[in-house]
Coordinates of N, CA, C and O in Angstrom, one line a residue:
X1 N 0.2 6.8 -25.9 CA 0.5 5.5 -25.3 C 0.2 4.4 -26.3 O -0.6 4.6 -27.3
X2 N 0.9 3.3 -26.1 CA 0.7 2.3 -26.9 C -0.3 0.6 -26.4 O -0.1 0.0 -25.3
X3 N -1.1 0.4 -27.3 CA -1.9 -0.4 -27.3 C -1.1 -1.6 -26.6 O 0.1 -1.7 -26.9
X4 N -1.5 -2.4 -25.9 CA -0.6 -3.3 -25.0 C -0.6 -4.6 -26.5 O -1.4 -4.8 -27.4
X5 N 0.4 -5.0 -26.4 CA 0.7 -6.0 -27.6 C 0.8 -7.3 -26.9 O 1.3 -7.4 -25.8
X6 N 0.3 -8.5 -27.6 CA 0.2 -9.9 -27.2 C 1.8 -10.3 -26.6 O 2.8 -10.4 -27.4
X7 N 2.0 -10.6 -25.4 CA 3.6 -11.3 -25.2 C 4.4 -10.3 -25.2 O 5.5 -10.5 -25.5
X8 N 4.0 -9.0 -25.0 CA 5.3 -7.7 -24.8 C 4.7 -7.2 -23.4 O 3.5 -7.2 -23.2
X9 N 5.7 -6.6 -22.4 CA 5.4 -5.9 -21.6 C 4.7 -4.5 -22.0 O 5.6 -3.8 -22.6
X10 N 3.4 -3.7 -21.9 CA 3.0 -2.5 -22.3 C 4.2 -1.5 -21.5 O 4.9 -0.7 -22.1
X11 N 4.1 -1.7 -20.6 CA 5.2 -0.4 -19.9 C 6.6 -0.1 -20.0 O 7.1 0.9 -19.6
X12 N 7.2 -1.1 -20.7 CA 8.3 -1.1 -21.7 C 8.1 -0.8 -22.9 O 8.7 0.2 -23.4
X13 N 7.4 -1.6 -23.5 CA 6.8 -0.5 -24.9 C 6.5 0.7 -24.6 O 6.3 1.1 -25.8
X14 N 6.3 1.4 -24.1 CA 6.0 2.9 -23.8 C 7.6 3.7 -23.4 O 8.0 4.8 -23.8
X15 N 8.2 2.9 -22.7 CA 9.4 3.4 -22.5 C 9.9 3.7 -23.7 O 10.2 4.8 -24.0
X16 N 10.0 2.3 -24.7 CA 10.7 2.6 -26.1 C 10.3 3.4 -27.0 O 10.9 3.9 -28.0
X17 N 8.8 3.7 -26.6 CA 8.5 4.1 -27.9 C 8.7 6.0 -27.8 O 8.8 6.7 -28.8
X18 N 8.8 6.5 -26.2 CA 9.1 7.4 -25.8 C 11.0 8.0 -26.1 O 11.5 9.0 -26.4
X19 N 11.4 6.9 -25.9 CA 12.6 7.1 -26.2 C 13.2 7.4 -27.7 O 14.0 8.3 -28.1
X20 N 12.6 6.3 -28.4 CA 12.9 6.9 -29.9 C 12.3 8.6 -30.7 O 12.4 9.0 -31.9
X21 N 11.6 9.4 -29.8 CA 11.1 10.3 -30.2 C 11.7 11.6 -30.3 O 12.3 12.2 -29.5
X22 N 11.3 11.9 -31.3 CA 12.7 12.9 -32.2 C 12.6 14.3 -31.9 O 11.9 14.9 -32.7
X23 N 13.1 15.1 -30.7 CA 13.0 16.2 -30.3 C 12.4 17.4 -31.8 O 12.8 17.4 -33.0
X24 N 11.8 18.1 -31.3 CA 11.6 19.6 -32.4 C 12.2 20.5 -32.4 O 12.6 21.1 -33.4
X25 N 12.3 20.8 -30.9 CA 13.7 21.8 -30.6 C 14.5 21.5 -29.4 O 14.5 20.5 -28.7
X26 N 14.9 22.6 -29.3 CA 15.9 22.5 -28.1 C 15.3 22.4 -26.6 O 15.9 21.6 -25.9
X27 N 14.3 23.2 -26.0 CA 13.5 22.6 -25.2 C 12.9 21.3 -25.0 O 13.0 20.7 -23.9
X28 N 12.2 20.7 -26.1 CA 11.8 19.7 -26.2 C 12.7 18.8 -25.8 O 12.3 18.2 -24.8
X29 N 14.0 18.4 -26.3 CA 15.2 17.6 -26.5 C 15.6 17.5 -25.0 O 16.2 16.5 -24.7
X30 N 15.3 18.8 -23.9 CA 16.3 19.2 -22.7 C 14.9 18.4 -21.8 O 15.0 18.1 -20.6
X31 N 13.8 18.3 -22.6 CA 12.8 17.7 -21.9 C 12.8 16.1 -21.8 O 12.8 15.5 -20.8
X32 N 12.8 15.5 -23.1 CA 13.0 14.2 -23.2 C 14.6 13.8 -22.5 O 14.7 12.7 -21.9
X33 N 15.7 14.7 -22.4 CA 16.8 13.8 -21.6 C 16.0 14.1 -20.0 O 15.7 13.0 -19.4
X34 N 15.8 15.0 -19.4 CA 15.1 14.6 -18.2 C 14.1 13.3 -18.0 O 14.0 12.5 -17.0
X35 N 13.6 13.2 -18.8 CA 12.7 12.4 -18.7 C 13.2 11.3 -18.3 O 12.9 10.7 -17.2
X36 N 14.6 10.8 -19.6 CA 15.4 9.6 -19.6 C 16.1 9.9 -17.9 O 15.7 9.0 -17.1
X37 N 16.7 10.7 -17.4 CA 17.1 11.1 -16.5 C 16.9 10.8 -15.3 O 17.8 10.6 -14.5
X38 N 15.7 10.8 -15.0 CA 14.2 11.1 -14.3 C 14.5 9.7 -14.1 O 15.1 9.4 -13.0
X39 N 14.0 8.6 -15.0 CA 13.9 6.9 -15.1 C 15.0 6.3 -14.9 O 15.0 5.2 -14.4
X40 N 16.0 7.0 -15.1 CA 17.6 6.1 -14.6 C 18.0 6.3 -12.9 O 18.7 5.5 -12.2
X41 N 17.3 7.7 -12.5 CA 17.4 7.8 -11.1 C 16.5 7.2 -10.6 O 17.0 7.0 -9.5
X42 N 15.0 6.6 -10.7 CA 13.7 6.2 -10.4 C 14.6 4.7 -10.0 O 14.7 4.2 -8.9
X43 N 15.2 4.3 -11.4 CA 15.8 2.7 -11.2 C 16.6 2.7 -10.5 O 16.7 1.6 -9.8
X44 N 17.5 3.7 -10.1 CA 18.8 3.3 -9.3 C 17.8 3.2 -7.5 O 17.9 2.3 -6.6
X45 N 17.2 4.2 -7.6 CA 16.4 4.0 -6.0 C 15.9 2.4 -6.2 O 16.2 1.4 -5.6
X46 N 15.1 2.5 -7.4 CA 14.6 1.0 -6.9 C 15.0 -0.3 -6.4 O 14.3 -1.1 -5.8
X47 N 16.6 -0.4 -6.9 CA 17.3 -1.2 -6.8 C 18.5 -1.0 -5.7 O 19.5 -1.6 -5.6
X48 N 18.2 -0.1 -5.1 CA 19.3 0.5 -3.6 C 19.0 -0.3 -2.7 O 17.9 -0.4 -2.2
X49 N 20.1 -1.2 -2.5 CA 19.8 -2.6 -1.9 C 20.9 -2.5 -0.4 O 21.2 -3.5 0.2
X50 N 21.5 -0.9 0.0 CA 22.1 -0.7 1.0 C 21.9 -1.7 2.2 O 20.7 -1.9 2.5
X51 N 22.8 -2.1 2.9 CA 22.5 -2.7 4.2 C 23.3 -1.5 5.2 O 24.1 -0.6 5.1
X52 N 22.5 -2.2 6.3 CA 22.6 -1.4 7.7 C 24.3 -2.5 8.6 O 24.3 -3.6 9.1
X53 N 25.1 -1.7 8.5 CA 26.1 -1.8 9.4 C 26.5 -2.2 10.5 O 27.4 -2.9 10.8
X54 N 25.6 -1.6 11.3 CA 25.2 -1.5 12.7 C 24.3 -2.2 13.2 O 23.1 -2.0 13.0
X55 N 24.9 -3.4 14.3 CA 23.4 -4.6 14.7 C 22.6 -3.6 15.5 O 23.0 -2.6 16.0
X56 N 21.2 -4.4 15.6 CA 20.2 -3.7 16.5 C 20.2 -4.3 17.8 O 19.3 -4.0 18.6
X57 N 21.2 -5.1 17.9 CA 20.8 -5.6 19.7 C 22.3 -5.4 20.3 O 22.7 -6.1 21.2
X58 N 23.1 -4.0 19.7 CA 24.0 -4.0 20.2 C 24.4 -3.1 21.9 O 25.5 -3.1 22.5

C-alpha cells in the first residue's frame, strides 16, 4: 500500500499503483485481470441507478 500523498486521493493511488503491476506468470496475470474485473463490476453495482416502473399506490 501506498503512503497517502498530500492532495491525491490514497485509494486511487492504490488502484494505480496495483494496476501498473507487472504480472510474473500466467497465474499471477489471470489474478491481477480479476482483480481489475472484480472493480469494474464493484462500479457498475455502485452506480445501478435502475428505477422501478411500477407505482406503489396502484
Amino acid at each position: 500500500m501506498t503512503k497517502a500523498r498530500p492532495g491525491l486521493d490514497k485509494n486511487l493511488s492504490n488502484v494505480i499503483d496495483e494496476l501498473n503491476e507487472t504480472p510474473v506468470n500466467s497465474h499471477h496475470a489471470q489474478q491481477i485481470q480479476q482483480d481489475k474485473n472484480d472493480r469494474r463490476h464493484q462500479d457498475s453495482l455502485n452506480h445501478d441507478k435502475t428505477t422501478d416502473l411500477t407505482h406503489p399506490h396502484s
